[in-house]
Coordinates of C-alpha atoms and ligand atoms in Angstrom, one line a residue:
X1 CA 0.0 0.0 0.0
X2 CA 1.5 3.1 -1.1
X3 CA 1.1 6.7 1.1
X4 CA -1.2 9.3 -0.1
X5 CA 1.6 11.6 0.1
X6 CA 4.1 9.5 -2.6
X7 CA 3.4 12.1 -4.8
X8 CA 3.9 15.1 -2.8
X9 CA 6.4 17.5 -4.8
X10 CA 10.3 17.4 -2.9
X11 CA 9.8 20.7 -1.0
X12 CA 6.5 19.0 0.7
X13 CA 7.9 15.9 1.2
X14 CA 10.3 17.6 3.4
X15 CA 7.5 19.1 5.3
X16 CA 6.0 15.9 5.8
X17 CA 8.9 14.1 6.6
X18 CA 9.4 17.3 9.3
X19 CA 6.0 17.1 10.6
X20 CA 6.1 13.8 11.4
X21 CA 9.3 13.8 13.2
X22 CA 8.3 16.9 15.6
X23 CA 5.0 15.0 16.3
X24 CA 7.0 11.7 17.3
X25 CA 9.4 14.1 19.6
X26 CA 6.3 16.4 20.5
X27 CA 4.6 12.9 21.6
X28 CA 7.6 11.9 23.3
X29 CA 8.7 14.7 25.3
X30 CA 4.8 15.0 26.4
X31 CA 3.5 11.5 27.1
X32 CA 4.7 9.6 30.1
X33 CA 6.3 7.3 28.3
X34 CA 7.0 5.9 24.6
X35 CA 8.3 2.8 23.3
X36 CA 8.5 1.1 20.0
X37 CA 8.0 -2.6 19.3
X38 CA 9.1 -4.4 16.4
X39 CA 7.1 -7.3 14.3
X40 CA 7.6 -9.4 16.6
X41 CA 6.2 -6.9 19.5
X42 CA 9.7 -6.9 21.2
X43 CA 11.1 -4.0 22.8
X44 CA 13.1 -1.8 20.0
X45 CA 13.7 1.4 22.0
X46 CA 12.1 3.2 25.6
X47 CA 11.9 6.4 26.7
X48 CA 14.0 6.4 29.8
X49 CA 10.8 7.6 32.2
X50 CA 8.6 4.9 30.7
X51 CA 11.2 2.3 31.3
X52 CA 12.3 3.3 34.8
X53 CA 8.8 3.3 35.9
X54 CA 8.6 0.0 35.1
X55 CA 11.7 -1.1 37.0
X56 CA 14.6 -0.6 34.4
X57 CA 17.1 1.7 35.7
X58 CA 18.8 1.7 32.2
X59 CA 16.5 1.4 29.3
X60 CA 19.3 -1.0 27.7
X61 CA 17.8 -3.3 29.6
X62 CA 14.5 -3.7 28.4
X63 CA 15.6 -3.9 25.0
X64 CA 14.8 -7.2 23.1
X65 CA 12.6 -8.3 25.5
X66 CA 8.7 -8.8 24.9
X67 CA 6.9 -6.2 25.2
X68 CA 5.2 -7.7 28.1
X69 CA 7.7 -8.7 30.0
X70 CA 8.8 -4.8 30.2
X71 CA 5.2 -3.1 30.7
X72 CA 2.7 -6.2 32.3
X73 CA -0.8 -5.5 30.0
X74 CA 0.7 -4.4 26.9
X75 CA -1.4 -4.6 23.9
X76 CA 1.2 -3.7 21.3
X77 CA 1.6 -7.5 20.4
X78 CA -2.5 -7.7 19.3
X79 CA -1.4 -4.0 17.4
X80 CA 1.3 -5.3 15.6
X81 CA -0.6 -8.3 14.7
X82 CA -3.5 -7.3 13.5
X83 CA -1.6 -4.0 12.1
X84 CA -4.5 -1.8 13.5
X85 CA -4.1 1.2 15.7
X86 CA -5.6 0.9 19.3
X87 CA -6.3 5.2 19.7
X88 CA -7.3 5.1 23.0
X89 CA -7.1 2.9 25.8
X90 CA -6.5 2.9 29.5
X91 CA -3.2 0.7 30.6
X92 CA -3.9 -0.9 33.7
X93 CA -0.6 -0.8 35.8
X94 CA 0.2 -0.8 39.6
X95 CA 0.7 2.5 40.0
X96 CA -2.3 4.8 38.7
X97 CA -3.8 3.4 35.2
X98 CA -2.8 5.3 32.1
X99 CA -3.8 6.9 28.9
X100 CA -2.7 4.9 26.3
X101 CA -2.4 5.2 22.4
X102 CA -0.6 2.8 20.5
X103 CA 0.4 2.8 16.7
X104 CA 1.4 0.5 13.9
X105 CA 4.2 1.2 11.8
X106 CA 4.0 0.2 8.5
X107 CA 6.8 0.1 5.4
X108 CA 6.6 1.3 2.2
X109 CA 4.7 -2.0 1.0
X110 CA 2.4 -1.9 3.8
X111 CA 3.4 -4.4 6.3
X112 CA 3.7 -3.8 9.9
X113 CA 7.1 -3.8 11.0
X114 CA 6.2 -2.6 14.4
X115 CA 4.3 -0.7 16.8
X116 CA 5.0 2.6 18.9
X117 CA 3.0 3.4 21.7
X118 CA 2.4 6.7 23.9
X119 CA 1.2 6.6 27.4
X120 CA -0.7 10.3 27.4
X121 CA -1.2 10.5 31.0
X122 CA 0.2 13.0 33.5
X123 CA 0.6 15.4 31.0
X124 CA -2.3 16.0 28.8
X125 CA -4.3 17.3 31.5
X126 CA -7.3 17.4 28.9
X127 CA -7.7 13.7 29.2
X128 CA -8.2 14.1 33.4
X129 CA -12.0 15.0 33.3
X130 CA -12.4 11.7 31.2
X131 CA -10.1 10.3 33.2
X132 CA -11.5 10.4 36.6
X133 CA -15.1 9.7 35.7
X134 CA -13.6 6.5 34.3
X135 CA -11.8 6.2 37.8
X136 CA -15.4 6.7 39.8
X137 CA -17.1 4.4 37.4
X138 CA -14.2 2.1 38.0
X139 CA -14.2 2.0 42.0
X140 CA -18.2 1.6 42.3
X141 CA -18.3 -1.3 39.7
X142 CA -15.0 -2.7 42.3
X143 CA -17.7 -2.0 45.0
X144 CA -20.8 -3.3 43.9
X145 CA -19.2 -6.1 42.4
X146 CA -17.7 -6.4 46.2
X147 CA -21.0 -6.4 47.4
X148 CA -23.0 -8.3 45.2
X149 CA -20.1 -11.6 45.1
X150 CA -20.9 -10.9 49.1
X151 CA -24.5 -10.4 48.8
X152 CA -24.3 -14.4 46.6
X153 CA -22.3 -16.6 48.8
X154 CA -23.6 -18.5 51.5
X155 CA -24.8 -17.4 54.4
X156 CA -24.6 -20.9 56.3
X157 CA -22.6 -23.7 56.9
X158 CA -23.1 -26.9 57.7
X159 CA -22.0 -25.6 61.2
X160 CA -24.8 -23.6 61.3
X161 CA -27.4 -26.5 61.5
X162 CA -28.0 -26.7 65.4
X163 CA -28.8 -30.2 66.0
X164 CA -27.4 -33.9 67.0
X165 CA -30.6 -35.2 67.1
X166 CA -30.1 -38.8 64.7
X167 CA -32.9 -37.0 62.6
X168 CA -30.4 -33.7 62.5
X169 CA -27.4 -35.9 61.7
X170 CA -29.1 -38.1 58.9
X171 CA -30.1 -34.7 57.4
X172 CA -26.5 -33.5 57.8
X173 CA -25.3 -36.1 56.4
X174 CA -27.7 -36.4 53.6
X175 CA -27.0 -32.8 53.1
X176 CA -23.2 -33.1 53.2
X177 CA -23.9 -35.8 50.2
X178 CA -26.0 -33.5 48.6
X179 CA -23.3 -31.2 48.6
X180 CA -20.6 -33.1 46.8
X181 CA -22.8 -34.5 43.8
X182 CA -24.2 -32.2 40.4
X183 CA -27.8 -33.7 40.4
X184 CA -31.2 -31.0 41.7
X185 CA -31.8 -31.0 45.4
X186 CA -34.6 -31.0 47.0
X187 CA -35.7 -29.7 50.4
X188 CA -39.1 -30.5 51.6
X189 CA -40.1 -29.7 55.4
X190 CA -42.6 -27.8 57.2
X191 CA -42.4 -24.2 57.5
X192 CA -39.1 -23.3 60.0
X193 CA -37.5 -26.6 59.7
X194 CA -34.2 -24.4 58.1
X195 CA -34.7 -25.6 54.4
X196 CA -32.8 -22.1 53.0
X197 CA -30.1 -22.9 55.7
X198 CA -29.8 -26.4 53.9
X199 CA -29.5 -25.0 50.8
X200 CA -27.0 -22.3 51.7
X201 CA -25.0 -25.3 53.5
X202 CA -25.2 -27.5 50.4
X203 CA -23.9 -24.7 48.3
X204 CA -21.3 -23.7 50.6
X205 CA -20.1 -26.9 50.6
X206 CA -19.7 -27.7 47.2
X207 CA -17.4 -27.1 44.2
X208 CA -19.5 -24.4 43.0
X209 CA -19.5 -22.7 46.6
X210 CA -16.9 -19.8 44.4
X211 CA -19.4 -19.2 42.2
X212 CA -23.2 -17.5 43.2
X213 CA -25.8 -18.8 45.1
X214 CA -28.8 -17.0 43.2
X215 CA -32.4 -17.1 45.5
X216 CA -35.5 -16.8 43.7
X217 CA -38.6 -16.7 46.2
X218 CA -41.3 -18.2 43.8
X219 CA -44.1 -16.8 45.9
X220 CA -42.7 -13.4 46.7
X221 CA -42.3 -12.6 42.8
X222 CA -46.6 -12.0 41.1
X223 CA -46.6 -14.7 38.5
X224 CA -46.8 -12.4 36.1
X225 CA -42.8 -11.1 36.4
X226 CA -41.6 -14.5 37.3
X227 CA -40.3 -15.7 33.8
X228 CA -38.5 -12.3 33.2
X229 CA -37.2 -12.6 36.9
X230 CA -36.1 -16.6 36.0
X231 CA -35.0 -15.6 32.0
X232 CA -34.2 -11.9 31.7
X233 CA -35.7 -9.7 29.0
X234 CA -33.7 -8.2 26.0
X235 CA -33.7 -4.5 26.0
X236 CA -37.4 -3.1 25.3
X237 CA -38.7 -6.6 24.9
X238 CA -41.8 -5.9 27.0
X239 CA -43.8 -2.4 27.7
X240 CA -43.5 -0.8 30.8
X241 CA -40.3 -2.4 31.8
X242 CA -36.9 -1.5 31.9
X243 CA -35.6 -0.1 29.0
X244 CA -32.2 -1.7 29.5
X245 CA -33.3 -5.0 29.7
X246 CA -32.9 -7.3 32.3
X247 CA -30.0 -10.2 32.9
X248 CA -32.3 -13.3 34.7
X249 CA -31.7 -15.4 37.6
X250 CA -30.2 -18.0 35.6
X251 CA -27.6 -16.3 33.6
X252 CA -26.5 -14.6 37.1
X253 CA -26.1 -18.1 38.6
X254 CA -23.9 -19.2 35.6
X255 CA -21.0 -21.8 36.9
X256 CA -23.0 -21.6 40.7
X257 CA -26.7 -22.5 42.3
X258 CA -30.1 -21.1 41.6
X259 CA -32.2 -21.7 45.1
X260 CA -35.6 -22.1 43.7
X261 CA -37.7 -21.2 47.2
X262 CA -41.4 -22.2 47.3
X263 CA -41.1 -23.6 44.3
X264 CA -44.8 -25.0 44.6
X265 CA -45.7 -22.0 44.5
X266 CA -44.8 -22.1 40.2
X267 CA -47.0 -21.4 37.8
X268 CA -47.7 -24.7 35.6
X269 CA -46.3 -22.4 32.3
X270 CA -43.1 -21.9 33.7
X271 CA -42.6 -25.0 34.8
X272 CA -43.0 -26.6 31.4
X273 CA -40.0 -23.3 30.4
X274 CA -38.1 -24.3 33.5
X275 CA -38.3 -27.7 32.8
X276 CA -37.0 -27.5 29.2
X277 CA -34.3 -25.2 30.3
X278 CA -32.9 -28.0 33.1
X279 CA -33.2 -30.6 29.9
X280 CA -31.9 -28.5 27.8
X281 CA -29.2 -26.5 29.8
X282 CA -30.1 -23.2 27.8
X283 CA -32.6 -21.4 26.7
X284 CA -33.7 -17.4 25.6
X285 CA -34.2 -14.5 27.1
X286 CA -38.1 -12.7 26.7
X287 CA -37.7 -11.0 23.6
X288 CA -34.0 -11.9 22.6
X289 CA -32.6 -14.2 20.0
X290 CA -29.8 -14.9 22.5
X291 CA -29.1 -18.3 23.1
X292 CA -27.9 -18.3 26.9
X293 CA -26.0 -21.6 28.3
X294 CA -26.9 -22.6 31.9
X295 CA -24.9 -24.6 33.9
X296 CA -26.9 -24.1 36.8
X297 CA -27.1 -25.9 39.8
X298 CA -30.7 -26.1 41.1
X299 CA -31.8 -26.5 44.9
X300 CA -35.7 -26.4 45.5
X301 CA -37.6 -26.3 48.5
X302 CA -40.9 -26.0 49.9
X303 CA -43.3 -26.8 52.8
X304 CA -46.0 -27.8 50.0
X305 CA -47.2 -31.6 50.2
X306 CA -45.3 -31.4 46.3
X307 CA -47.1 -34.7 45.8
X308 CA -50.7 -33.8 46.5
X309 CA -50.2 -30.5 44.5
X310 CA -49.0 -33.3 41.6
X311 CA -52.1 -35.5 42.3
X312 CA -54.1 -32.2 41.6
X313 CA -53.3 -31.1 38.7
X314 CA -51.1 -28.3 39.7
X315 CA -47.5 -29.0 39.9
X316 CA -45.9 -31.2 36.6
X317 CA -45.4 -34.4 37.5
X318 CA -42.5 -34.5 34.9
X319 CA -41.0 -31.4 36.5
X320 CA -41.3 -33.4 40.2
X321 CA -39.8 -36.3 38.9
X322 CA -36.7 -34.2 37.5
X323 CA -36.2 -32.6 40.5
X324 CA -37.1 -35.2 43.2
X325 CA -33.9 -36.5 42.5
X326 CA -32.0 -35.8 45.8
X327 CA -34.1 -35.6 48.5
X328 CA -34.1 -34.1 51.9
X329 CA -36.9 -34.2 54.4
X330 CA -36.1 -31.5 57.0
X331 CA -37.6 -32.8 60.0
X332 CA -40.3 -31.4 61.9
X333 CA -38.7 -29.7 65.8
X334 CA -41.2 -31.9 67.4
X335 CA -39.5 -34.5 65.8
X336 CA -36.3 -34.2 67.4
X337 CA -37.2 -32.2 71.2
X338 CA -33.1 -33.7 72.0
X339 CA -32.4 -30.7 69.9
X340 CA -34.8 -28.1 71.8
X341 CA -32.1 -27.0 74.4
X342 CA -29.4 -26.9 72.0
X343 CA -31.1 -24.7 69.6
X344 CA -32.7 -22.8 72.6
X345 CA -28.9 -22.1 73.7
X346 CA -27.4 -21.3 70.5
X347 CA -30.5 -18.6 70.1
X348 CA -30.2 -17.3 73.7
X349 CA -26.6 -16.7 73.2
X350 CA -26.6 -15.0 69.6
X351 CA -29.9 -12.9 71.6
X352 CA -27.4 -12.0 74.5
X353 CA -24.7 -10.5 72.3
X354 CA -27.2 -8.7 70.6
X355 CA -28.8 -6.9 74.0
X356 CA -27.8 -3.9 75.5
X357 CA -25.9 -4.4 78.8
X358 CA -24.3 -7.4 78.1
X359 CA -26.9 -9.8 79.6
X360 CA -26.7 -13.5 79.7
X361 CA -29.9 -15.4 80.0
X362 CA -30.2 -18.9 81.0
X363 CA -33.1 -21.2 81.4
X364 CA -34.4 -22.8 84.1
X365 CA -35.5 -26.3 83.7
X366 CA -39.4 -26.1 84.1
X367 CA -38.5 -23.5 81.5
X368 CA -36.9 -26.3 78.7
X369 CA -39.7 -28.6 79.8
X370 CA -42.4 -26.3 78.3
X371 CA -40.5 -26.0 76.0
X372 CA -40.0 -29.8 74.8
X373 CA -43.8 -30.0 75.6
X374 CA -45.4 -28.0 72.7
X375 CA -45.6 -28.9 69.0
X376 CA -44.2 -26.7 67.6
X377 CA -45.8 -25.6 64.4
X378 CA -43.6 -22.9 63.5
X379 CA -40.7 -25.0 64.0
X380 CA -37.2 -23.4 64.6
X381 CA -38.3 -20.3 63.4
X382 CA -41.3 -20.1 66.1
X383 CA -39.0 -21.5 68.6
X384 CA -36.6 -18.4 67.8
X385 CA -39.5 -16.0 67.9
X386 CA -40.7 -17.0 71.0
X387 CA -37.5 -16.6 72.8
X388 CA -37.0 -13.4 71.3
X389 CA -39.7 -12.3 73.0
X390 CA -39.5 -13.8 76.1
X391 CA -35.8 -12.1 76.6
X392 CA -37.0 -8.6 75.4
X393 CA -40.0 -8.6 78.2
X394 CA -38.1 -11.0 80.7
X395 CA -37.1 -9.2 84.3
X396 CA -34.6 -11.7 85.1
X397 CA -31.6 -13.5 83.6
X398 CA -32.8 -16.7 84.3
X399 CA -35.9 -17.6 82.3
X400 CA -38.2 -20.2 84.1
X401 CA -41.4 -21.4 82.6
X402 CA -43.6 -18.8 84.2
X403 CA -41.8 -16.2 82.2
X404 CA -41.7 -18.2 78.9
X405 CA -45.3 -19.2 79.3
X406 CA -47.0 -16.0 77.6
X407 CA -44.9 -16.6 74.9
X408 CA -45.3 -20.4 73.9
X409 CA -47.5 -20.0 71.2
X410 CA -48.5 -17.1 70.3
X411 CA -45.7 -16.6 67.9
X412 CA -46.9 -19.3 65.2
X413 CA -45.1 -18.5 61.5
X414 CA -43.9 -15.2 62.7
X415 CA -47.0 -13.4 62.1
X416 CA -48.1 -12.3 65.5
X417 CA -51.7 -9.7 64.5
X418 CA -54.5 -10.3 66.4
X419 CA -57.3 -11.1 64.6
X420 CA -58.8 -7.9 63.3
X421 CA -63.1 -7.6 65.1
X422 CA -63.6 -5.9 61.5
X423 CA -62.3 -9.0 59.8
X424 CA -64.5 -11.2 62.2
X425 CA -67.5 -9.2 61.2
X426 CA -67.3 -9.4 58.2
X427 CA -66.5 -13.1 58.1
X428 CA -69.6 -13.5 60.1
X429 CA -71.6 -11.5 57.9
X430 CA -70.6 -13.7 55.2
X431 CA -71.6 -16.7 57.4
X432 CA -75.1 -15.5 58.0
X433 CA -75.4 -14.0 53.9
X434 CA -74.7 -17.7 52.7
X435 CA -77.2 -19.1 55.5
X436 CA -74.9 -21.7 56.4
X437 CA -76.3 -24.2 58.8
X438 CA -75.7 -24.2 62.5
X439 CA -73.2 -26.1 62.9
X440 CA -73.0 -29.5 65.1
X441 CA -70.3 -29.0 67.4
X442 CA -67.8 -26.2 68.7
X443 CA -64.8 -27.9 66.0
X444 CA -67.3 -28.0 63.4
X445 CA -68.2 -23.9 64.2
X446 CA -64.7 -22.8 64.4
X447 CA -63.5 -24.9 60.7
X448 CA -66.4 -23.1 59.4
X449 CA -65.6 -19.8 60.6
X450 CA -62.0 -20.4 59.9
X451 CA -62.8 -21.6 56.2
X452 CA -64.9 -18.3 55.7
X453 CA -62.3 -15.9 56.9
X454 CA -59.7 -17.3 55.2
X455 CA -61.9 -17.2 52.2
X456 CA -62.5 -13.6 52.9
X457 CA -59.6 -12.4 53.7
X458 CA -58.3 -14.5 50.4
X459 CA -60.5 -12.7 48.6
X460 CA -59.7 -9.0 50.3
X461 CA -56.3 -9.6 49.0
X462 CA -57.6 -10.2 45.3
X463 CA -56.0 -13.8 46.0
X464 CA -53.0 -13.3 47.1
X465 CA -51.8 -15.7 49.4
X466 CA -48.3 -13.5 50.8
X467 CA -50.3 -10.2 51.3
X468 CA -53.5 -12.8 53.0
X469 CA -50.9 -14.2 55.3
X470 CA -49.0 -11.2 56.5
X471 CA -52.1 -9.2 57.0
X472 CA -54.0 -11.5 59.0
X473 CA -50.8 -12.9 61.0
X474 CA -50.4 -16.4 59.7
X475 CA -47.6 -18.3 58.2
X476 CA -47.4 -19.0 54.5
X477 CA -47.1 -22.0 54.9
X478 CA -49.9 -22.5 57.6
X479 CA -52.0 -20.7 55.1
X480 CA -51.3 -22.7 52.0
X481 CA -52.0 -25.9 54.1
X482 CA -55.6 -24.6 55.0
X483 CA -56.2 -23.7 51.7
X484 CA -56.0 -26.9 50.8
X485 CA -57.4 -28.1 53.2
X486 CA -61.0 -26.7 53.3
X487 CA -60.5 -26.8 49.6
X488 CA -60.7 -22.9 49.1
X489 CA -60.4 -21.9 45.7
X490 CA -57.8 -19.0 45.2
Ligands
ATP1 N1 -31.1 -26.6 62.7 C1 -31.0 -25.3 62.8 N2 -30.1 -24.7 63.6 C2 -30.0 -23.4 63.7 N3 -30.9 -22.5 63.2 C3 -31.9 -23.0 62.5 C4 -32.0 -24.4 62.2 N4 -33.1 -24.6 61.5 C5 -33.6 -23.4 61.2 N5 -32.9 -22.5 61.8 C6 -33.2 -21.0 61.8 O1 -34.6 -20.9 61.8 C7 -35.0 -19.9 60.9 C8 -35.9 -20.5 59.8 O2 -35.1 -21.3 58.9 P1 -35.2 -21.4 57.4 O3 -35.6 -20.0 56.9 O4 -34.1 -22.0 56.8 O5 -36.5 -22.3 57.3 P2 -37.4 -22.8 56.0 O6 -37.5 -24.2 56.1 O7 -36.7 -22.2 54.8 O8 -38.8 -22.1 56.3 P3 -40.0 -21.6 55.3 O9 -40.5 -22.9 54.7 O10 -40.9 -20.9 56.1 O11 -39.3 -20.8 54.3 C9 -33.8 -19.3 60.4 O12 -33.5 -18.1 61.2 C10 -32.7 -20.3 60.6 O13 -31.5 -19.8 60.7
MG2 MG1 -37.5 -20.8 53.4

């Protein structure tokens, strides 16, 4: 390839030939540093700066080596390669980054037979505007990235799992198997029995335990935004969304584990889609023509009977099969009462660091009694609840049953609202609009009143079961098992 300039009468040549030799030493006595590579993208010639900032005293020295043996990062190898000019770029070294630009050189044929390169920084105080909104940028994405990586690994170890119970240590130890194989997990148990701690655990504890645990609550997300939530959504795939698009659950659990919670909660479409996708191992963003590869790790749990919801019709039986693959029964607390005082002790003592004064509770043995005596619905979570409470309100340090007492109970699933009197009215109205019988027996009268508030305060909610259970002070779980139990269509 011949200049532009072959031409050029002898007088303009020598202007030429001028005005690129005062930009070279303009570039050079201005940037930071210079060097020149040859074809090969070893060192030809450093500035005496540029090289002693990179630890040669004598520029001799770096002379013949690669060019990234003299300045770590260097790109002037992919320049003299692909003979194209990289114009602007910022150097990454270990001192403060720099403003690079780097050049091919060409002969009169058109071949590269090297490369020079100009760090601009320092000196072209133009660039430092540029500059330090690229620093900002670069420090929050360090940050969030920081936060997020922290924000995605788990939050519990094995060691976490209070209990030696042999119902605790077979879970354990299923868990601990769990942890070292590839194949879906999952966790059934009533509400409380510490399924997310499992999971957690089980992702801790495996080879992907580098990579992100990614939690998807099922039933906190309206069905409606759960395959966008699962999938991500190309840029303006959908109206009234984000205009940027949206990377899903999946693709950020790449090379890690997606914790599918409640996942009885599913609506049947997506579980065909999610399905596919763990068949499959990739599917497409909402609106994209993206392919997306998953190697996901999955880990479901819920407190749904998963094989009634099956036998009616509302959870895939293909889907179940896929995922009841490794599974792990949490059991019930009343199931294991030889772990009550354990559990009650690692609680009371996290409970004591956190109060003010430094107190140190203890309890009394009428007080563990009571407590190995009740069932326990809520499970650990209750149990944690309840002792919460108890220490807030207690007078003493040592916590006998009379002070526990008020307590047992009355914190079932967390939610702790009183029923509402307008809610009661209104569920009795409804009892006397539909002119239900009288009922035969007190058990009888309170399933029918219970049935008819639920279905009211279902229906109050416009169906949803979250908002129903929070407002009227009753576990999820608790709530979905009535629902199904008095057969109340939502
Ligand atoms: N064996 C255990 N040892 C110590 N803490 C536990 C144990 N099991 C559960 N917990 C604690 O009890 C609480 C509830 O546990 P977790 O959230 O894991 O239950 P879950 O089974 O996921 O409940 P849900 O079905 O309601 O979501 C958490 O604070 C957890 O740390
Ligand atoms: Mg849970």
């Amino acid at each position: 390839m011949m200049n532009d300039w072959a031409g050029l009468p002898a007088a303009y040549g020598d202007v030429l030939r001028r005005a690129m030799d005062s930009l070279f030493r303009t570039f050079e006595n201005f940037s930071e540093g210079t060097f020149i590579v040859d074809a090969d993208a070893r060192v030809v010639w450093i500035n005496k700066r540029y090289a002693a900032r990179f630890g040669f005293a004598d520029p001799e020295q770096a002379i013949g080596r690669d060019c990234e043996a003299v300045i770590p990062n260097s790109l002037m190898r992919e320049v003299v390669t692909t003979g194209k000019p990289i114009l602007l770029d910022i150097l990454e070294t270990d001192r403060e980054p720099l403003v690079v630009t780097r050049l091919p050189l060409k002969d009169d044929a058109g071949q590269t037979v090297g490369a020079v390169g100009f760090a601009l920084f320092d000196e072209l105080k133009a660039l430092t505007p540029l500059f330090s909104h690229y620093s900002r940028v670069q420090q929050e994405l360090i940050a969030t990235r920081q936060s997020l990586a922290q924000a995605r690994r788990a939050k519990y170890t094995f060691g976490s799992f209070v209990g030696t119970s042999p119902a605790s240590l077979e879970v354990k130890r299923q868990a601990r198997r769990a942890a070292q194989l590839e194949s879906p997990v999952l966790l059934l148990g009533e509400t409380g029995t510490g399924k997310e701690l499992l999971a957690h655990a089980i992702h801790g504890g495996s080879a992907r335990a580098n990579q992100p645990l990614v939690t998807v609550n099922v039933a906190a997300i309206p069905d409606s935004l759960l395959e966008v939530e699962f999938f991500g959504a190309a840029p303006g795939a959908y109206t009234g969304a984000d205009r940027k698009g949206r990377v899903g659950k999946f693709e950020l659990a790449n090379g890690g584990t997606l914790f599918l919670d409640e996942i009885g909660d599913m609506p049947l479409p997506l579980q065909g889609k999610l399905l596919r996708v763990l068949q499959d191992k990739e599917f497409e963003p909402l609106g994209s023509n993206r392919i997306v590869r998953a190697d996901v790790r999955i880990i479901a749990a819920t407190s749904a009977d998963l094989l009634a919801l099956v036998a009616a019709g509302r959870f895939r039986a293909d889907l179940f099969y896929r995922l009841n693959v490794l599974t792990i029964h949490a059991p019930a607390l009343r199931e294991r009462l030889a772990d009550i005082e354990a559990l009650a002790y690692a609680m009371l003592e996290e409970l004591s660091t956190q109060a003010r004064g430094g107190r140190h509770f203890e309890l009394q043995d009428d007080a563990l009694r009571l407590l190995c005596s009740y069932a326990w619905p809520g499970n650990v979570r209750e149990l944690r609840n309840t002792l919460e409470r108890a220490v807030m309100l207690a007078d003493s340090e040592r916590i006998d049953a009379r002070a526990l007492a008020p307590f047992v109970g009355s914190a079932q699933g967390g939610g702790h609202r009183p029923y509402v009197p307008e809610a009661v009215s209104v569920a009795r109205a409804a009892n006397e609009a539909t002119g239900a019988p009288e009922p035969a027996s007190w058990s009888d009268a309170m399933a029918a009143f219970e049935k008819r508030f639920l279905s009211e305060a279902l229906r109050a909610n416009g169906g949803r079961v979250i908002n129903t259970a929070t407002q009227i002070g009753m576990g999820r779980a608790t709530l979905y098992k009535k629902i199904a139990a008095y057969g109340i269509e939502v």
